[in-house]
Amino acid sequence: MKKFAVTYAGILVAVLVSFQFPSAGMGEDSKTGTEQNKPLIKKLGHVQIDEDVWYRFHDEPPLHMQRAREGFIKHEFVATSRELHKVGGYLHAAASQADDDLKMMLHDSAEELDQLSDSVKTGTVDSVTRLENAFARAEHALAIHNQRMAQRALERADAIRSGQYLRTAVQNAENSAHWAGHKLESGSQKVLDTGRNLAGKMIETPGFVVQESSKGIIAVGAELQQFGKWLEPRRITGKPIRKTN
């Protein structure tokens, strides 16, 4: 079972210190009691999580985004700040799994949401549009990430997991357009619809043709690269990750 090391655990589990110990009888560390108890993960606050457990949270960001928007409109700024903080945390965790060329994009969105969380709480955000634009960028980053994860899963011949990631990527893409107030062109929507249908077949049909799956995943990835043309630019780039308690 594939595992990810993630740096954010707030929306998954409350963690102060987490160590992963090697199983008895496996590897060099199992030779003595002292070596056996040597932690594999030494940094405070880092956790290791199975991929299938991590995937259970794939639909959390959109839920928290919607709650944040609703809270902001109702002037419930503390609650809104909390929701933004959770979405930012999810993106930090996703960045820890991401391909190197995508890490900064996810980190930037996470940091943007962290800063928005602080600004909302202090009453310095004057328009819900700032939230919506940030959500559009975050969903776009997640769409690309999940499309890449679909490719990874297909490379290890896990068609079901690949289909799940692909379906999530398509939903992320549509969410991004929604938050940006952008109506997708018919060609773009067709690519996403085809990707969603393909994802369903991969999930539900044992032994689905890998070559056809690969083409569909690549097509969705190519379409996602076009989204940046109508997304508002981020207000920050390359900021370091803010540590959270």
XYZ file of N, CA and C in Angstrom, residues 31-200:
510
model
N 17.688 -5.491 14.215
C 18.681 -6.369 14.806
C 18.747 -6.236 16.317
N 18.592 -5.039 16.852
C 18.659 -4.841 18.290
C 17.468 -4.030 18.744
N 17.192 -4.099 20.064
C 16.066 -3.353 20.594
C 16.230 -1.871 20.398
N 17.478 -1.372 20.593
C 17.731 0.059 20.435
C 17.512 0.499 19.007
N 18.064 -0.284 18.071
C 17.911 0.052 16.664
C 16.470 -0.083 16.219
N 15.765 -1.063 16.799
C 14.376 -1.288 16.403
C 13.500 -0.098 16.759
N 13.851 0.598 17.856
C 13.041 1.726 18.303
C 13.495 3.057 17.721
N 14.418 3.005 16.786
C 14.883 4.222 16.132
C 13.798 4.756 15.200
N 13.332 5.991 15.388
C 12.246 6.509 14.537
C 12.704 6.749 13.111
N 11.835 6.439 12.168
C 12.116 6.710 10.768
C 11.828 8.161 10.424
N 10.864 8.747 11.120
C 10.494 10.141 10.885
C 10.876 10.933 12.123
N 11.813 11.831 11.992
C 12.376 12.501 13.160
C 11.819 13.897 13.393
N 11.273 14.503 12.374
C 10.839 15.886 12.506
C 9.494 15.981 13.206
N 9.418 16.890 14.142
C 8.187 17.107 14.887
C 7.048 17.499 13.957
N 5.907 16.824 14.105
C 4.732 17.212 13.344
C 4.577 16.542 12.003
N 5.533 15.723 11.567
C 5.394 15.033 10.288
C 4.686 13.701 10.505
N 3.845 13.340 9.566
C 3.124 12.079 9.658
C 3.251 11.332 8.346
N 3.015 10.022 8.420
C 2.988 9.206 7.220
C 1.591 8.614 7.110
N 1.020 8.670 5.913
C -0.372 8.262 5.756
C -0.533 7.423 4.500
N -1.331 6.363 4.604
C -1.600 5.522 3.442
C -2.346 6.318 2.380
N -2.043 6.016 1.133
C -2.645 6.766 0.034
C -4.160 6.621 0.012
N -4.664 5.420 0.310
C -6.118 5.257 0.254
C -6.813 6.035 1.371
N -6.123 6.226 2.494
C -6.683 7.055 3.567
C -6.642 8.525 3.157
N -5.508 8.937 2.594
C -5.381 10.322 2.128
C -6.462 10.659 1.112
N -6.752 9.734 0.214
C -7.712 10.021 -0.851
C -9.112 10.286 -0.297
N -9.402 9.762 0.872
C -10.734 9.992 1.446
C -11.030 11.478 1.644
N -9.997 12.289 1.679
C -10.173 13.716 1.945
C -10.154 14.554 0.671
N -10.230 13.899 -0.495
C -10.090 14.627 -1.757
C -11.179 15.670 -1.972
N -12.351 15.449 -1.369
C -13.453 16.392 -1.584
C -13.586 17.413 -0.454
N -12.629 17.433 0.462
C -12.693 18.383 1.572
C -12.459 19.840 1.149
N -11.457 20.133 0.323
C -11.208 21.548 -0.013
C -12.423 22.295 -0.554
N -13.165 21.737 -1.530
C -14.341 22.473 -2.020
C -15.377 22.743 -0.935
N -15.543 21.806 -0.016
C -16.513 21.999 1.068
C -16.103 23.164 1.959
N -14.826 23.213 2.304
C -14.348 24.291 3.173
C -14.335 25.631 2.446
N -14.074 25.601 1.154
C -14.147 26.843 0.375
C -15.562 27.411 0.391
N -16.533 26.555 0.175
C -17.920 27.005 0.154
C -18.337 27.540 1.520
N -17.919 26.846 2.575
C -18.246 27.309 3.926
C -17.573 28.647 4.223
N -16.351 28.803 3.744
C -15.638 30.067 3.959
C -16.367 31.216 3.274
N -16.812 30.991 2.062
C -17.529 32.038 1.335
C -18.825 32.402 2.053
N -19.566 31.379 2.466
C -20.827 31.622 3.169
C -20.581 32.375 4.477
N -19.542 31.976 5.198
C -19.219 32.643 6.451
C -18.832 34.094 6.248
N -18.080 34.359 5.182
C -17.656 35.735 4.902
C -18.860 36.617 4.603
N -19.775 36.109 3.803
C -20.973 36.880 3.453
C -21.803 37.187 4.700
N -21.803 36.258 5.656
C -22.551 36.454 6.905
C -21.750 37.247 7.938
N -20.553 37.675 7.574
C -19.659 38.411 8.472
C -19.220 37.556 9.660
N -19.176 36.261 9.467
C -18.673 35.336 10.494
C -17.181 35.116 10.220
N -16.384 36.111 10.554
C -15.002 36.150 10.084
C -14.090 35.145 10.784
N -14.345 34.856 12.033
C -13.519 33.859 12.726
C -13.740 32.480 12.116
N -15.001 32.142 11.872
C -15.312 30.853 11.246
C -14.746 30.790 9.828
N -14.851 31.897 9.104
C -14.298 31.958 7.746
C -12.795 31.739 7.773
N -12.125 32.381 8.710
C -10.680 32.234 8.843
C -10.295 30.782 9.085
N -11.070 30.106 9.914
C -10.797 28.688 10.202
C -10.912 27.843 8.950
N -11.959 28.090 8.165
C -12.161 27.307 6.943
C -11.024 27.548 5.943
N -10.603 28.787 5.810
C -9.495 29.101 4.908
C -8.213 28.416 5.362
N -8.015 28.385 6.662
C -6.824 27.751 7.225
C -6.802 26.257 6.896
N -7.963 25.622 6.927
C -8.047 24.193 6.611
C -7.723 23.923 5.144
N -8.249 24.771 4.268
C -7.960 24.582 2.841
C -6.471 24.778 2.581
N -5.900 25.808 3.187
C -4.468 26.028 3.037
C -3.666 24.840 3.521
N -4.095 24.258 4.630
C -3.407 23.085 5.160
C -3.435 21.915 4.201
N -4.575 21.706 3.565
C -4.685 20.608 2.600
C -3.708 20.822 1.449
N -3.598 22.054 0.975
C -2.682 22.320 -0.136
C -1.221 22.154 0.274
N -0.887 22.533 1.515
C 0.470 22.271 1.998
C 0.762 20.770 1.940
N -0.205 19.959 2.388
C -0.016 18.513 2.385
C 0.100 17.979 0.968
N -0.736 18.483 0.071
C -0.667 18.047 -1.328
C 0.688 18.394 -1.929
N 1.222 19.554 -1.558
C 2.520 19.972 -2.095
C 3.624 19.009 -1.696
N 3.497 18.412 -0.518
C 4.535 17.491 -0.061
C 4.568 16.213 -0.891
N 3.490 15.907 -1.619
C 3.432 14.726 -2.483
C 3.736 15.062 -3.937
N 3.706 16.344 -4.266
C 3.649 16.762 -5.666
C 4.985 16.623 -6.384
N 4.907 16.577 -7.713
C 6.106 16.636 -8.540
C 6.836 17.950 -8.258
N 8.153 17.931 -8.410
C 8.960 19.105 -8.059
C 8.504 20.376 -8.772
N 8.121 20.259 -10.031
C 7.738 21.455 -10.788
C 6.372 21.993 -10.391
N 5.649 21.250 -9.555
C 4.315 21.668 -9.134
C 4.280 22.113 -7.674
N 5.315 21.787 -6.925
C 5.327 22.101 -5.497
C 5.102 23.586 -5.231
N 5.800 24.445 -5.978
C 5.707 25.877 -5.717
C 4.306 26.402 -5.983
N 3.665 25.887 -7.004
C 2.305 26.322 -7.327
C 1.356 26.003 -6.169
N 1.478 24.804 -5.620
C 0.638 24.410 -4.491
C 1.021 25.184 -3.235
N 2.326 25.354 -2.998
C 2.775 26.128 -1.846
C 2.261 27.563 -1.918
N 2.315 28.163 -3.098
C 1.849 29.539 -3.260
C 0.366 29.667 -2.927
N -0.422 28.721 -3.421
C -1.855 28.762 -3.122
C -2.105 28.550 -1.637
N -1.358 27.625 -1.046
C -1.513 27.371 0.385
C -1.162 28.614 1.194
N -0.054 29.251 0.844
C 0.372 30.445 1.563
C -0.609 31.599 1.349
N -1.140 31.702 0.149
C -2.133 32.740 -0.125
C -3.360 32.556 0.766
N -3.803 31.322 0.918
C -4.965 31.042 1.761
C -4.647 31.259 3.236
N -3.424 30.924 3.654
C -3.016 31.199 5.032
C -3.053 32.700 5.311
N -2.551 33.487 4.365
C -2.555 34.939 4.544
C -3.973 35.496 4.528
N -4.804 34.956 3.655
C -6.211 35.374 3.637
C -6.886 35.044 4.958
N -6.557 33.886 5.510
C -7.120 33.481 6.797
C -6.817 34.526 7.864
N -5.565 34.977 7.911
C -5.182 36.013 8.877
C -5.882 37.337 8.585
N -5.946 37.705 7.319
C -6.530 38.996 6.939
C -8.028 39.046 7.214
N -8.709 37.942 6.947
C -10.152 37.889 7.217
C -10.410 38.053 8.706
N -9.607 37.387 9.506
C -9.807 37.439 10.954
C -9.601 38.844 11.509
N -8.713 39.608 10.878
C -8.466 40.978 11.347
C -9.332 42.008 10.636
N -10.220 41.542 9.745
C -11.167 42.437 9.095
C -10.596 43.280 7.984
N -9.522 42.827 7.349
C -8.886 43.631 6.298
C -9.185 43.121 4.889
N -10.099 42.176 4.758
C -10.535 41.714 3.434
C -11.886 42.349 3.157
N -11.961 43.168 2.120
C -13.170 43.962 1.888
C -14.104 43.384 0.837
N -13.719 42.266 0.200
C -14.559 41.727 -0.867
C -14.452 40.210 -0.924
N -15.592 39.565 -1.131
C -15.602 38.115 -1.269
C -14.878 37.678 -2.535
N -14.704 38.602 -3.465
C -13.994 38.283 -4.707
C -12.566 37.833 -4.436
N -11.949 38.381 -3.401
C -10.586 37.950 -3.061
C -10.560 36.473 -2.691
N -11.576 36.024 -1.987
C -11.664 34.604 -1.650
C -11.899 33.778 -2.906
N -12.826 34.229 -3.731
C -13.179 33.464 -4.930
C -11.996 33.324 -5.882
N -11.231 34.395 -6.053
C -10.060 34.318 -6.927
C -9.010 33.367 -6.363
N -8.830 33.411 -5.051
C -7.878 32.495 -4.414
C -8.342 31.047 -4.562
N -9.643 30.828 -4.438
C -10.182 29.474 -4.595
C -9.994 28.971 -6.023
N -10.180 29.856 -6.986
C -9.994 29.462 -8.389
C -8.564 28.998 -8.631
N -7.610 29.728 -8.066
C -6.207 29.348 -8.231
C -5.896 28.042 -7.503
N -6.456 27.896 -6.307
C -6.205 26.678 -5.533
C -6.780 25.450 -6.234
N -7.993 25.562 -6.744
C -8.618 24.432 -7.439
C -7.846 24.089 -8.715
N -7.323 25.103 -9.384
C -6.524 24.856 -10.582
C -5.261 24.079 -10.224
N -4.595 24.493 -9.152
C -3.389 23.788 -8.713
C -3.712 22.347 -8.331
N -4.818 22.151 -7.637
C -5.215 20.797 -7.248
C -5.600 19.961 -8.464
N -6.203 20.596 -9.457
C -6.560 19.868 -10.679
C -5.312 19.311 -11.356
N -4.293 20.149 -11.482
C -3.050 19.690 -12.104
C -2.416 18.587 -11.264
N -2.410 18.785 -9.946
C -1.825 17.776 -9.051
C -2.544 16.435 -9.170
N -3.861 16.461 -9.152
C -4.614 15.211 -9.227
C -4.488 14.549 -10.594
N -4.346 15.354 -11.639
C -4.106 14.779 -12.963
C -2.755 14.063 -12.985
N -1.756 14.662 -12.339
C -0.438 14.018 -12.256
C -0.522 12.732 -11.432
N -1.301 12.785 -10.357
C -1.466 11.594 -9.520
C -2.154 10.478 -10.302
N -3.070 10.853 -11.188
C -3.722 9.858 -12.051
C -2.697 9.195 -12.961
N -1.771 9.988 -13.479
C -0.714 9.431 -14.319
C 0.173 8.480 -13.530
N 0.536 8.886 -12.328
C 1.381 8.032 -11.480
C 0.703 6.689 -11.213
N -0.569 6.751 -10.859
C -1.298 5.521 -10.544
C -1.385 4.610 -11.756
N -1.581 5.196 -12.927
C -1.672 4.389 -14.143
C -0.331 3.725 -14.450
N 0.757 4.426 -14.178
C 2.089 3.866 -14.420
C 2.354 2.639 -13.557
N 1.717 2.575 -12.396
C 1.875 1.383 -11.562
C 0.694 0.417 -11.734
N -0.047 0.617 -12.836
C -1.138 -0.276 -13.243
C -2.290 -0.319 -12.245
N -2.515 0.790 -11.549
C -3.656 0.885 -10.639
C -4.728 1.735 -11.323
N -5.507 1.089 -12.179
C -6.484 1.813 -12.991
C -7.586 2.435 -12.142
N -7.988 1.748 -11.098
C -9.069 2.275 -10.257
C -8.638 3.567 -9.578
N -7.460 3.535 -8.942
C -6.977 4.747 -8.277
C -6.732 5.859 -9.297
N -6.212 5.499 -10.451
C -5.984 6.485 -11.506
C -7.292 7.148 -11.911
N -8.327 6.350 -12.073
C -9.630 6.896 -12.424
C -10.183 7.815 -11.354
N -9.956 7.464 -10.098
C -10.429 8.312 -9.008
C -9.737 9.672 -9.028
N -8.430 9.652 -9.217
C -7.698 10.918 -9.285
C -8.123 11.737 -10.500
N -8.330 11.057 -11.615
C -8.737 11.772 -12.827
C -10.095 12.428 -12.633
N -11.021 11.714 -12.043
C -12.351 12.271 -11.783
C -12.255 13.496 -10.859
N -11.398 13.403 -9.852
C -11.204 14.534 -8.946
C -10.586 15.719 -9.672
N -9.629 15.449 -10.559
C -8.984 16.522 -11.326
C -9.997 17.271 -12.178
N -10.894 16.535 -12.806
C -11.929 17.161 -13.634
C -12.832 18.046 -12.774
N -13.213 17.538 -11.602
C -14.065 18.329 -10.718
C -13.334 19.575 -10.235
N -12.052 19.425 -9.896
C -11.250 20.591 -9.508
C -11.239 21.644 -10.607
N -11.073 21.185 -11.848
C -11.013 22.110 -12.985
C -12.325 22.875 -13.142
N -13.426 22.167 -13.043
C -14.731 22.826 -13.164
C -14.968 23.780 -11.998
N -14.521 23.389 -10.805
C -14.641 24.277 -9.648
C -13.827 25.553 -9.849
N -12.641 25.398 -10.426
C -11.784 26.552 -10.681
C -12.487 27.554 -11.596
N -13.069 27.046 -12.656
C -13.791 27.920 -13.585
C -14.972 28.594 -12.890
N -15.667 27.840 -12.075
C -16.817 28.391 -11.347
C -16.395 29.550 -10.453
N -15.336 29.344 -9.654
C -14.901 30.400 -8.738
C -14.400 31.627 -9.495
N -13.826 31.398 -10.657
C -13.314 32.517 -11.455
C -14.415 33.225 -12.231
N -15.636 32.673 -12.204
C -16.726 33.256 -12.975
C -16.524 33.096 -14.463
N -15.842 32.021 -14.843
C -15.498 31.798 -16.248
C -16.329 30.651 -16.813
N -16.999 30.893 -17.915
C -17.741 29.838 -18.600
C -16.789 29.113 -19.542
N -16.635 27.825 -19.333
C -15.721 27.050 -20.165
C -16.212 26.992 -21.603
N -15.287 27.113 -22.525
C -15.634 26.965 -23.931
C -16.044 25.524 -24.201
N -16.814 25.341 -25.266
C -17.354 24.011 -25.562
C -16.249 22.970 -25.725
N -15.137 23.364 -26.348
C -14.036 22.425 -26.533
C -13.417 22.000 -25.218
N -13.252 22.960 -24.309
C -12.689 22.658 -22.996
C -13.620 21.756 -22.201
N -14.919 22.079 -22.234
C -15.883 21.275 -21.501
C -15.941 19.854 -22.050
N -15.794 19.716 -23.357
C -15.817 18.388 -23.971
C -14.646 17.543 -23.483
N -13.465 18.159 -23.388
C -12.292 17.430 -22.894
C -12.526 16.960 -21.462
N -13.080 17.835 -20.632
C -13.336 17.472 -19.242
C -14.417 16.406 -19.135
N -15.469 16.530 -19.932
C -16.529 15.515 -19.916
C -15.988 14.155 -20.351
N -15.139 14.169 -21.375
C -14.524 12.923 -21.839
C -13.649 12.331 -20.741
N -12.920 13.202 -20.046
C -12.087 12.738 -18.941
C -12.906 12.136 -17.821
N -14.046 12.753 -17.508
C -14.914 12.218 -16.459
C -15.473 10.853 -16.858
N -15.908 10.727 -18.101
C -16.430 9.439 -18.579
C -15.349 8.365 -18.548
N -14.140 8.744 -18.946
C -13.019 7.813 -18.915
C -12.736 7.366 -17.488
N -12.760 8.312 -16.569
C -12.513 7.986 -15.166
C -13.523 6.960 -14.662
N -14.783 7.144 -15.026
C -15.809 6.190 -14.616
C -15.535 4.791 -15.135
